Short mmCIF file of C-alpha atoms in Angstrom, two decimals:
data_model
loop_
_atom_site.label_atom_id
_atom_site.label_comp_id
_atom_site.label_asym_id
_atom_site.label_seq_id
_atom_site.Cartn_x
_atom_site.Cartn_y
_atom_site.Cartn_z
CA ASP A 1 4.86 -17.37 2.32
CA GLN A 2 1.89 -15.03 2.24
CA GLN A 3 1.47 -13.63 5.75
CA VAL A 4 -1.62 -11.63 4.80
CA LYS A 5 -4.21 -13.27 2.58
CA GLN A 6 -7.24 -12.00 0.79
CA ASN A 7 -8.74 -15.16 -0.61
CA SER A 8 -11.51 -13.54 -2.63
CA PRO A 9 -10.06 -11.79 -5.70
CA SER A 10 -13.41 -10.23 -6.51
CA LEU A 11 -16.81 -9.48 -5.05
CA SER A 12 -20.02 -8.09 -6.56
CA VAL A 13 -22.72 -6.49 -4.43
CA GLN A 14 -25.96 -4.68 -5.19
CA GLU A 15 -26.11 -0.98 -4.37
CA GLY A 16 -27.54 -0.42 -0.89
CA ARG A 17 -26.55 -3.86 0.39
CA ILE A 18 -23.67 -4.75 2.68
CA SER A 19 -20.20 -5.49 1.29
CA ILE A 20 -18.00 -7.75 3.42
CA LEU A 21 -14.33 -8.04 2.51
CA ASN A 22 -12.21 -10.56 4.35
CA CYS A 23 -8.56 -10.82 5.26
CA ASP A 24 -6.63 -13.55 7.09
CA TYR A 25 -3.16 -13.33 8.58
CA THR A 26 -0.70 -15.84 9.95
CA ASN A 27 1.70 -13.79 12.08
CA SER A 28 0.44 -13.41 15.66
CA MET A 29 2.91 -10.54 16.19
CA PHE A 30 0.87 -8.22 13.97
CA ASP A 31 -0.68 -5.55 16.16
CA TYR A 32 -2.03 -3.02 13.71
CA PHE A 33 -4.24 -3.52 10.69
CA LEU A 34 -5.32 -1.21 7.91
CA TRP A 35 -7.56 -1.14 4.88
CA TYR A 36 -6.69 0.82 1.76
CA LYS A 37 -8.88 1.50 -1.26
CA LYS A 38 -7.44 1.83 -4.74
CA TYR A 39 -9.04 3.19 -7.89
CA PRO A 40 -7.50 2.47 -11.32
CA ALA A 41 -4.51 4.66 -12.19
CA GLU A 42 -4.39 6.12 -8.68
CA GLY A 43 -2.41 5.36 -5.56
CA PRO A 44 -3.95 3.49 -2.61
CA THR A 45 -5.83 5.72 -0.19
CA PHE A 46 -6.14 4.99 3.51
CA LEU A 47 -9.63 3.93 4.55
CA ILE A 48 -9.70 2.68 8.13
CA SER A 49 -7.45 0.99 10.67
CA ILE A 50 -7.66 -0.99 13.89
CA SER A 51 -5.28 -1.74 16.71
CA SER A 52 -5.04 -5.25 18.13
CA ILE A 53 -6.35 -4.00 21.46
CA LYS A 54 -9.73 -3.42 19.84
CA ASP A 55 -12.13 -5.72 18.05
CA LYS A 56 -14.12 -3.13 16.15
CA ASN A 57 -13.61 0.30 14.65
CA GLU A 58 -16.22 2.36 12.82
CA ASP A 59 -15.96 5.31 10.50
CA GLY A 60 -19.21 6.26 8.84
CA ARG A 61 -20.27 3.51 6.46
CA PHE A 62 -17.07 1.55 7.08
CA THR A 63 -16.50 -0.84 9.98
CA VAL A 64 -13.51 -3.08 10.52
CA PHE A 65 -13.80 -6.13 12.75
CA LEU A 66 -10.82 -7.97 14.19
CA ASN A 67 -10.94 -11.55 15.48
CA LYS A 68 -7.50 -12.17 16.96
CA SER A 69 -8.12 -15.78 17.90
CA ALA A 70 -9.05 -16.59 14.31
CA LYS A 71 -6.40 -14.22 12.89
CA HIS A 72 -9.10 -12.71 10.74
CA LEU A 73 -10.30 -9.21 9.95
CA SER A 74 -13.14 -7.99 7.84
CA LEU A 75 -14.28 -4.72 6.37
CA HIS A 76 -18.01 -4.03 6.24
CA ILE A 77 -19.40 -1.32 3.99
CA VAL A 78 -23.02 -0.40 4.65
CA PRO A 79 -24.77 0.69 2.52
CA SER A 80 -22.61 -0.02 -0.51
CA GLN A 81 -22.51 2.67 -3.19
CA PRO A 82 -21.31 2.54 -6.82
CA GLY A 83 -18.43 4.86 -5.88
CA ASP A 84 -17.15 2.14 -3.54
CA SER A 85 -16.19 0.05 -6.57
CA ALA A 86 -12.43 -0.30 -6.26
CA VAL A 87 -9.70 -2.71 -5.19
CA TYR A 88 -9.40 -3.05 -1.42
CA PHE A 89 -6.12 -4.04 0.21
CA CYS A 90 -5.73 -5.09 3.80
CA ALA A 91 -2.36 -4.59 5.47
CA ALA A 92 -0.83 -5.65 8.76
CA ALA A 93 2.13 -4.43 10.78
CA SER A 94 3.92 -5.32 14.01
CA GLY A 95 4.80 -2.04 15.68
CA THR A 96 6.64 -0.49 12.77
CA TYR A 97 6.20 0.98 9.30
CA LYS A 98 6.69 -2.47 7.72
CA TYR A 99 3.24 -3.00 6.28
CA ILE A 100 2.54 -6.42 4.80
CA PHE A 101 -0.18 -6.15 2.20
CA GLY A 102 -2.67 -8.69 0.97
CA THR A 103 -3.22 -9.25 -2.74
CA GLY A 104 -6.42 -7.22 -2.88
CA THR A 105 -10.13 -7.80 -3.50
CA ARG A 106 -11.87 -6.07 -6.38
CA LEU A 107 -15.28 -4.84 -5.25
CA LYS A 108 -17.94 -4.03 -7.80
CA VAL A 109 -21.10 -2.36 -6.57
CA LEU A 110 -23.92 -2.80 -9.04
CA ALA A 111 -26.40 0.04 -9.49
CA ASP B 1 -4.70 14.82 -0.40
CA ALA B 2 -1.13 14.42 0.74
CA GLY B 3 1.22 16.41 -1.48
CA ILE B 4 3.01 13.56 -3.22
CA THR B 5 3.95 13.52 -6.88
CA GLN B 6 5.76 10.87 -8.87
CA SER B 7 7.58 11.26 -12.15
CA PRO B 8 7.40 10.00 -14.74
CA ARG B 9 3.91 8.55 -14.54
CA HIS B 10 4.58 6.14 -17.37
CA LYS B 11 7.83 4.85 -18.80
CA VAL B 12 8.79 2.22 -21.34
CA THR B 13 12.42 1.20 -21.45
CA GLU B 14 14.61 -1.59 -22.71
CA THR B 15 16.36 -4.32 -20.79
CA GLY B 16 19.76 -3.25 -19.52
CA THR B 17 19.10 0.49 -19.43
CA PRO B 18 19.24 2.53 -16.21
CA VAL B 19 15.99 4.04 -14.97
CA THR B 20 15.35 6.58 -12.20
CA LEU B 21 11.95 7.25 -10.71
CA ARG B 22 11.34 10.33 -8.62
CA CYS B 23 9.06 10.90 -5.66
CA HIS B 24 8.50 14.44 -4.45
CA GLN B 25 6.57 15.46 -1.32
CA THR B 26 5.53 18.84 0.00
CA GLU B 27 4.50 17.58 3.46
CA ASN B 28 7.95 17.61 5.10
CA HIS B 29 7.39 14.03 6.28
CA ARG B 30 10.44 12.24 7.60
CA TYR B 31 9.70 8.74 6.29
CA MET B 32 9.46 7.87 2.60
CA TYR B 33 8.93 4.48 0.99
CA TRP B 34 9.06 2.80 -2.40
CA TYR B 35 6.69 -0.09 -3.13
CA ARG B 36 5.98 -2.15 -6.19
CA GLN B 37 2.59 -3.60 -7.02
CA ASP B 38 2.28 -6.80 -9.03
CA PRO B 39 -0.67 -9.10 -9.70
CA GLY B 40 -0.86 -11.81 -7.08
CA HIS B 41 1.51 -10.00 -4.71
CA GLY B 42 -0.20 -6.88 -3.46
CA LEU B 43 2.24 -4.11 -2.57
CA ARG B 44 5.77 -4.99 -1.51
CA LEU B 45 8.29 -2.66 0.11
CA ILE B 46 11.47 -2.10 -1.93
CA HIS B 47 13.37 0.51 0.11
CA TYR B 48 12.57 3.14 2.66
CA SER B 49 14.14 6.27 4.08
CA TYR B 50 13.95 7.60 7.63
CA GLY B 51 15.73 10.88 6.92
CA VAL B 52 18.06 12.67 4.55
CA LYS B 53 20.78 10.25 3.50
CA ASP B 54 19.27 7.55 5.76
CA THR B 55 17.90 4.62 3.80
CA ASP B 56 17.44 0.89 4.25
CA LYS B 57 16.28 -2.17 2.38
CA GLY B 58 12.81 -3.55 2.28
CA GLU B 59 11.39 -6.90 1.29
CA VAL B 60 12.32 -6.88 -2.43
CA SER B 61 15.40 -4.63 -2.74
CA ASP B 62 17.55 -6.67 -5.14
CA GLY B 63 18.25 -4.73 -8.34
CA TYR B 64 17.19 -1.39 -6.85
CA SER B 65 19.02 1.47 -5.17
CA VAL B 66 17.70 4.67 -3.62
CA SER B 67 18.93 8.09 -2.65
CA ARG B 68 17.57 10.90 -0.54
CA SER B 69 19.58 14.11 -0.63
CA LYS B 70 16.68 16.37 0.38
CA THR B 71 13.71 15.82 2.67
CA GLU B 72 11.28 16.27 -0.19
CA ASP B 73 12.83 13.95 -2.79
CA PHE B 74 13.31 10.18 -2.79
CA LEU B 75 14.78 8.59 -5.92
CA LEU B 76 14.52 4.95 -6.95
CA THR B 77 17.09 3.70 -9.45
CA LEU B 78 17.15 0.54 -11.47
CA GLU B 79 20.80 0.33 -12.49
CA SER B 80 20.13 -2.15 -15.29
CA ALA B 81 16.44 -2.75 -15.84
CA THR B 82 15.14 -6.29 -16.34
CA SER B 83 11.75 -7.51 -17.55
CA SER B 84 10.98 -8.76 -14.02
CA GLN B 85 11.01 -5.13 -12.90
CA THR B 86 8.01 -4.32 -15.07
CA SER B 87 5.56 -3.16 -12.44
CA VAL B 88 3.67 -0.25 -10.98
CA TYR B 89 5.78 1.66 -8.48
CA PHE B 90 4.29 3.64 -5.62
CA CYS B 91 5.94 6.09 -3.32
CA ALA B 92 4.52 6.64 0.17
CA ILE B 93 5.23 9.01 3.05
CA SER B 94 4.60 9.09 6.78
CA THR B 95 5.56 11.40 9.61
CA SER B 96 7.18 8.68 11.71
CA GLY B 97 7.95 4.98 11.45
CA GLY B 98 5.24 3.65 13.71
CA ALA B 99 2.60 1.25 12.44
CA ALA B 100 -0.17 3.61 13.53
CA ASP B 101 1.35 6.45 11.53
CA THR B 102 -0.61 6.08 8.31
CA GLN B 103 1.32 5.91 5.07
CA TYR B 104 0.02 8.09 2.25
CA PHE B 105 0.65 7.03 -1.29
CA GLY B 106 1.51 8.85 -4.50
CA PRO B 107 -0.27 8.24 -7.82
CA GLY B 108 2.20 5.64 -9.06
CA THR B 109 4.56 5.12 -12.00
CA ARG B 110 3.87 2.39 -14.51
CA LEU B 111 7.17 1.00 -15.77
CA THR B 112 7.45 -1.41 -18.66
CA VAL B 113 10.79 -3.06 -19.40
CA LEU B 114 10.92 -4.64 -22.86
#
């Protein structure tokens, strides 16, 4: 039973445009959400996070939106750059270190 | 970058052989984790440690054991490797066990069991 789902395995976006990556979850006890970025042959690197008491968190070009009623979060990257091409994982947790990861979305930013 | 190294980075072994993967950190973080990454599954927690000699099971612990005799080292052992354990293994660290305490990942070990 996949508690965290990333239904789009891949996404292609033109450089300079907005990239929107989506993530759905089923467990209403999750109270903390994270996005990680992963390049080939490297470990995941932390990108941005959001607590369930918020509905938006921004960090430079990256914004995460949380819709608790829909159990949905999204990562917006504006403007997208070729260096953003990577696999993006969302993760969710309920108060502890036990992160539940989605299966990832491969983003390709076209120059 | 968090000071996390994993060794070996690549390993090919045969079914039934024991394998030990090492994670070494220079950050003095209390919590350490072992994950595996497989297509269609994302990252799944195998075991974690919340201090020297303190370890517990994660989501997919069958067939794996761990040991932590020093703060900086966390070992993952496959007592008798099987082809289903072919995967990429990542170590992670965090200062505490809270959800908001970001986990930082090592570069990974690609293990192939023939």
